Amino acid sequence: MAAPRRCAVVGRPITHSLSPVMHRAAYDALGLDWSYEALDVGPGGLTAFTEHLDEAWRGLSVTMPLKREAAELAVHRSDDVTFLGVANTLVREHDGWHASNTDVPGALTALREAGVECVRHVRVLGGGATAASLVLAAHRLGASRVSLHLREPARAAETLEVARALGMEVDVVGLETPVLDPVDLLVNTIPPTATAGRSHELVEASGAVFEALYDPWPSPLLRAAEEEGLPACSGLDLLVHQAVLQVVAMTGQVVDPQVLRAPAFDAVAAR
């Protein structure tokens, strides 16, 4: 029998992470005697952390603020990691750590599961690393135009760079700018307090909604989308599908998304 392997999610803050309940459920379903922890690693601390891991360690799920450092320390980077400059998955191979980004394909799966197959114009609230990944996902569904609604445009340089590198038409407006043009997809990556009272205004000008957050649950945007009868997916859907891909990368085995979805949704409902 193969020796048990170790995996973990790393970042800060980390106590809120749903990754342990999902990955442990996957290991149980696959009959693997593996462990998965949530470990606090602060900014700039990932490289030193990995240098002290023994051979039992197989993989790391990487959350903020370590995604850029994860990409930088890897000896091999997937195409998405090279393009975006951030990684959320590290897998230890014989030659070192291999980095991938499962957020992009995870988002695509979540959108298609919700019935979103084609996007031309996407509106994105926020401009951080999650926004950049979702801009890339929307582009792969056909999006050629992105409207970025930003509170601080200067802090969204990476997302702007991604959109422009993809050849997309880019509009940058303030977060409070009234919504005028209809879009095929609305993506939200910022706390609901930042758009308080505007959920219906935003949703009514959208063909579908991707709410990247899951706290609070359900969010005002998801409630508004349900009331309007629009296709919608959530940060939990993204979390599940990106974690499924992480399990495949780390274990080499495929797991049913529902195995991860049930404990994740139960954990959120219990909060």
Coordinates of C-alpha atoms in Angstrom, one line a residue:
M1 CA 0.0 0.0 0.0
A2 CA 1.3 3.5 -0.9
A3 CA 2.3 5.7 2.0
P4 CA -0.2 8.3 3.1
R5 CA 0.4 11.7 1.5
R6 CA -0.1 15.2 2.9
C7 CA -1.8 18.2 1.3
A8 CA -3.0 21.6 2.6
V9 CA -4.4 25.0 1.7
V10 CA -2.1 27.9 2.6
G11 CA -2.8 31.6 2.9
R12 CA -3.9 34.3 5.3
P13 CA -6.5 34.5 6.6
I14 CA -7.1 30.8 6.4
T15 CA -9.5 29.7 9.2
H16 CA -12.5 30.4 7.0
S17 CA -11.4 28.1 4.2
L18 CA -13.7 25.4 2.9
S19 CA -10.9 23.5 1.1
P20 CA -10.3 21.0 4.0
V21 CA -13.9 19.7 4.1
M22 CA -14.0 19.4 0.3
H23 CA -10.6 17.7 -0.2
R24 CA -11.1 15.3 2.8
A25 CA -14.5 14.3 1.4
A26 CA -12.8 13.6 -1.9
Y27 CA -10.1 11.4 -0.3
D28 CA -12.8 9.5 1.6
A29 CA -14.7 8.9 -1.6
L30 CA -11.5 7.8 -3.4
G31 CA -10.4 5.5 -0.6
L32 CA -7.2 7.5 0.0
D33 CA -5.5 7.6 3.4
W34 CA -4.4 11.2 2.8
S35 CA -4.5 14.2 5.1
Y36 CA -5.4 17.8 4.2
E37 CA -4.9 20.8 6.5
A38 CA -5.4 24.6 6.6
L39 CA -2.1 26.3 7.3
D40 CA -1.5 30.0 8.0
V41 CA 1.3 31.3 5.7
G42 CA 1.7 35.1 5.5
P43 CA 2.8 37.3 2.6
G44 CA 6.2 36.4 1.2
G45 CA 6.4 33.2 3.3
L46 CA 5.5 30.5 0.8
T47 CA 8.9 29.8 -0.6
A48 CA 10.5 29.3 2.9
F49 CA 7.4 27.2 3.9
T50 CA 7.8 24.8 0.9
E51 CA 11.5 24.4 1.6
H52 CA 10.8 22.7 4.9
L53 CA 8.2 20.2 3.6
D54 CA 9.3 16.5 3.6
E55 CA 8.6 14.0 0.9
A56 CA 5.2 13.1 2.3
W57 CA 3.9 16.4 0.9
R58 CA 2.1 16.1 -2.5
G59 CA 0.2 19.3 -3.1
L60 CA -0.9 22.8 -1.9
S61 CA -4.0 24.8 -2.6
V62 CA -2.9 28.4 -2.6
T63 CA -5.1 31.3 -1.7
M64 CA -4.4 35.0 -1.1
P65 CA -2.0 36.6 -0.6
L66 CA 0.3 33.9 -2.0
K67 CA -0.9 33.2 -5.5
R68 CA 1.8 35.3 -7.2
E69 CA 4.6 33.8 -5.1
A70 CA 3.3 30.3 -5.9
A71 CA 3.7 31.1 -9.6
E72 CA 7.2 32.5 -9.1
L73 CA 8.6 29.6 -7.0
A74 CA 7.4 26.8 -9.4
V75 CA 9.8 25.0 -11.8
H76 CA 7.0 24.5 -14.2
R77 CA 4.0 26.7 -14.9
S78 CA 0.8 26.0 -16.8
D79 CA -0.1 28.3 -19.7
D80 CA -2.7 30.1 -17.6
V81 CA -0.2 30.6 -14.8
T82 CA 2.3 32.1 -17.2
F83 CA -0.3 34.4 -18.7
L84 CA -2.0 35.5 -15.4
G85 CA 1.1 35.5 -13.2
V86 CA -0.8 33.7 -10.4
A87 CA -1.3 30.1 -9.4
N88 CA -3.7 28.5 -7.0
T89 CA -2.3 25.0 -7.1
L90 CA 1.1 23.6 -6.5
V91 CA 1.9 19.9 -7.0
R92 CA 5.2 18.4 -6.1
E93 CA 6.8 16.4 -8.9
H94 CA 10.3 14.8 -9.1
D95 CA 11.9 18.0 -10.3
G96 CA 10.1 20.4 -7.9
W97 CA 6.8 22.2 -7.7
H98 CA 4.5 22.5 -10.7
A99 CA 2.0 25.4 -10.7
S100 CA -1.4 25.6 -12.2
N101 CA -4.5 27.8 -12.0
T102 CA -7.7 25.8 -11.6
D103 CA -9.8 29.0 -11.1
V104 CA -10.2 29.6 -14.9
P105 CA -11.4 26.1 -16.0
G106 CA -13.4 25.9 -12.7
A107 CA -15.2 29.1 -13.6
L108 CA -15.8 27.9 -17.1
T109 CA -17.4 24.7 -15.8
A110 CA -19.5 26.6 -13.3
L111 CA -20.8 29.0 -16.0
R112 CA -21.6 26.2 -18.4
E113 CA -23.3 24.2 -15.7
A114 CA -25.5 27.3 -15.2
G115 CA -26.3 27.3 -18.9
V116 CA -24.0 30.2 -20.0
E117 CA -22.3 29.1 -23.2
C118 CA -21.6 32.3 -25.0
V119 CA -20.6 35.8 -23.8
R120 CA -19.9 38.9 -25.8
H121 CA -19.9 41.7 -23.3
V122 CA -19.0 41.1 -19.6
R123 CA -19.3 43.6 -16.7
V124 CA -16.9 42.9 -13.9
L125 CA -17.1 44.6 -10.4
G126 CA -13.6 44.7 -8.9
G127 CA -10.2 44.3 -10.4
G128 CA -8.2 41.8 -8.3
A129 CA -6.7 38.4 -9.1
T130 CA -10.1 36.8 -9.1
A131 CA -11.4 39.4 -11.5
A132 CA -8.5 38.7 -13.9
S133 CA -9.1 35.0 -13.9
L134 CA -12.8 35.5 -14.6
V135 CA -12.1 38.0 -17.4
L136 CA -10.0 35.2 -19.0
A137 CA -12.8 32.7 -18.5
A138 CA -15.3 35.1 -20.1
H139 CA -13.0 35.6 -23.0
R140 CA -12.9 31.8 -23.6
L141 CA -16.7 31.9 -23.8
G142 CA -16.3 34.6 -26.6
A143 CA -16.3 37.9 -24.7
S144 CA -14.6 40.6 -26.7
R145 CA -15.6 43.6 -24.4
V146 CA -15.3 44.1 -20.7
S147 CA -16.6 46.9 -18.6
L148 CA -14.6 47.2 -15.4
H149 CA -16.4 48.9 -12.5
L150 CA -13.6 49.9 -10.0
R151 CA -13.4 51.8 -6.8
E152 CA -9.7 52.3 -7.2
P153 CA -8.6 51.9 -10.9
A154 CA -4.9 52.2 -10.0
R155 CA -5.2 48.9 -8.1
A156 CA -6.6 47.0 -11.1
A157 CA -3.5 47.2 -13.3
E158 CA -3.1 43.5 -13.6
T159 CA -6.7 42.9 -14.7
L160 CA -6.5 45.7 -17.2
E161 CA -3.3 44.2 -18.5
V162 CA -5.0 40.8 -18.9
A163 CA -8.0 42.2 -20.7
R164 CA -5.8 44.2 -23.1
A165 CA -3.5 41.3 -23.7
L166 CA -6.5 39.3 -24.8
G167 CA -7.4 42.0 -27.3
M168 CA -10.6 42.9 -25.5
E169 CA -12.3 46.3 -25.7
V170 CA -12.0 47.7 -22.2
D171 CA -14.2 50.3 -20.5
V172 CA -13.1 51.5 -17.0
V173 CA -15.7 53.3 -14.9
G174 CA -16.2 54.1 -11.3
L175 CA -17.9 51.6 -9.1
E176 CA -20.9 53.9 -8.5
T177 CA -21.3 54.7 -12.2
P178 CA -25.0 54.1 -13.2
V179 CA -25.4 51.0 -15.3
L180 CA -26.6 51.8 -18.9
D181 CA -25.4 49.3 -21.4
P182 CA -26.9 45.7 -21.1
V183 CA -24.3 42.9 -20.8
D184 CA -24.4 39.2 -21.3
L185 CA -22.7 38.4 -18.0
L186 CA -22.3 40.3 -14.7
V187 CA -19.3 39.2 -12.6
N188 CA -19.0 40.3 -9.0
T189 CA -15.7 40.0 -7.0
I190 CA -16.2 42.6 -4.3
P191 CA -18.1 42.5 -1.0
P192 CA -21.9 43.2 -1.2
T193 CA -21.5 46.3 1.0
A194 CA -19.8 48.0 -2.0
T195 CA -22.9 47.6 -4.1
A196 CA -25.5 48.0 -1.4
G197 CA -29.0 48.8 -2.8
R198 CA -27.9 48.3 -6.4
S199 CA -28.4 44.6 -6.9
H200 CA -31.6 44.8 -9.0
E201 CA -30.1 47.7 -11.1
L202 CA -27.1 45.6 -11.9
V203 CA -29.0 42.3 -12.5
E204 CA -31.7 43.8 -14.7
A205 CA -29.0 44.9 -17.2
S206 CA -27.5 41.4 -17.3
G207 CA -28.2 38.2 -19.1
A208 CA -26.5 36.0 -16.4
V209 CA -24.8 36.5 -13.1
F210 CA -21.5 35.1 -11.6
E211 CA -21.3 36.0 -7.9
A212 CA -17.7 35.1 -7.0
L213 CA -18.3 35.4 -3.3
Y214 CA -20.2 33.1 -0.9
D215 CA -20.3 35.2 2.3
P216 CA -23.1 36.2 2.9
W217 CA -25.0 33.3 1.5
P218 CA -26.9 33.8 -0.7
S219 CA -25.7 37.2 -1.7
P220 CA -28.1 40.1 -2.7
L221 CA -27.0 39.7 -6.3
L222 CA -27.9 36.0 -6.3
R223 CA -31.3 36.7 -4.7
A224 CA -31.9 39.3 -7.4
A225 CA -30.9 37.0 -10.2
E226 CA -33.2 34.3 -8.8
E227 CA -36.1 36.8 -8.7
E228 CA -35.4 37.8 -12.3
G229 CA -35.1 34.2 -13.4
L230 CA -31.5 34.6 -14.7
P231 CA -28.9 31.9 -15.0
A232 CA -26.5 32.3 -12.1
C233 CA -23.6 30.7 -10.4
S234 CA -21.8 31.4 -7.2
G235 CA -18.4 31.4 -5.6
L236 CA -19.3 28.0 -4.1
D237 CA -19.8 26.6 -7.6
L238 CA -16.4 28.0 -8.5
L239 CA -14.8 26.7 -5.3
V240 CA -16.2 23.2 -6.0
H241 CA -15.1 22.9 -9.6
Q242 CA -11.6 24.3 -9.1
A243 CA -11.2 22.0 -6.1
V244 CA -12.2 19.0 -8.3
L245 CA -9.4 19.9 -10.7
Q246 CA -7.0 20.2 -7.8
V247 CA -7.9 16.7 -6.5
V248 CA -7.2 15.4 -10.0
A249 CA -3.8 17.2 -10.2
M250 CA -2.7 16.0 -6.8
T251 CA -4.1 12.4 -6.7
G252 CA -4.4 11.5 -10.4
Q253 CA -8.0 10.4 -9.8
V254 CA -11.3 11.9 -10.8
V255 CA -14.0 12.6 -8.2
D256 CA -17.7 13.5 -8.7
P257 CA -18.2 17.3 -8.0
Q258 CA -21.2 16.4 -5.8
V259 CA -18.8 14.7 -3.3
L260 CA -17.2 18.1 -2.7
R261 CA -20.4 20.2 -3.2
A262 CA -22.4 18.7 -0.4
P263 CA -20.0 19.3 2.5
A264 CA -19.1 22.8 1.2
F265 CA -22.7 23.9 1.0
D266 CA -23.4 22.3 4.4
A267 CA -20.5 24.2 6.0
V268 CA -21.7 27.5 4.6
A269 CA -25.3 26.9 5.7
A270 CA -24.0 26.2 9.2
R271 CA -22.2 29.6 9.5

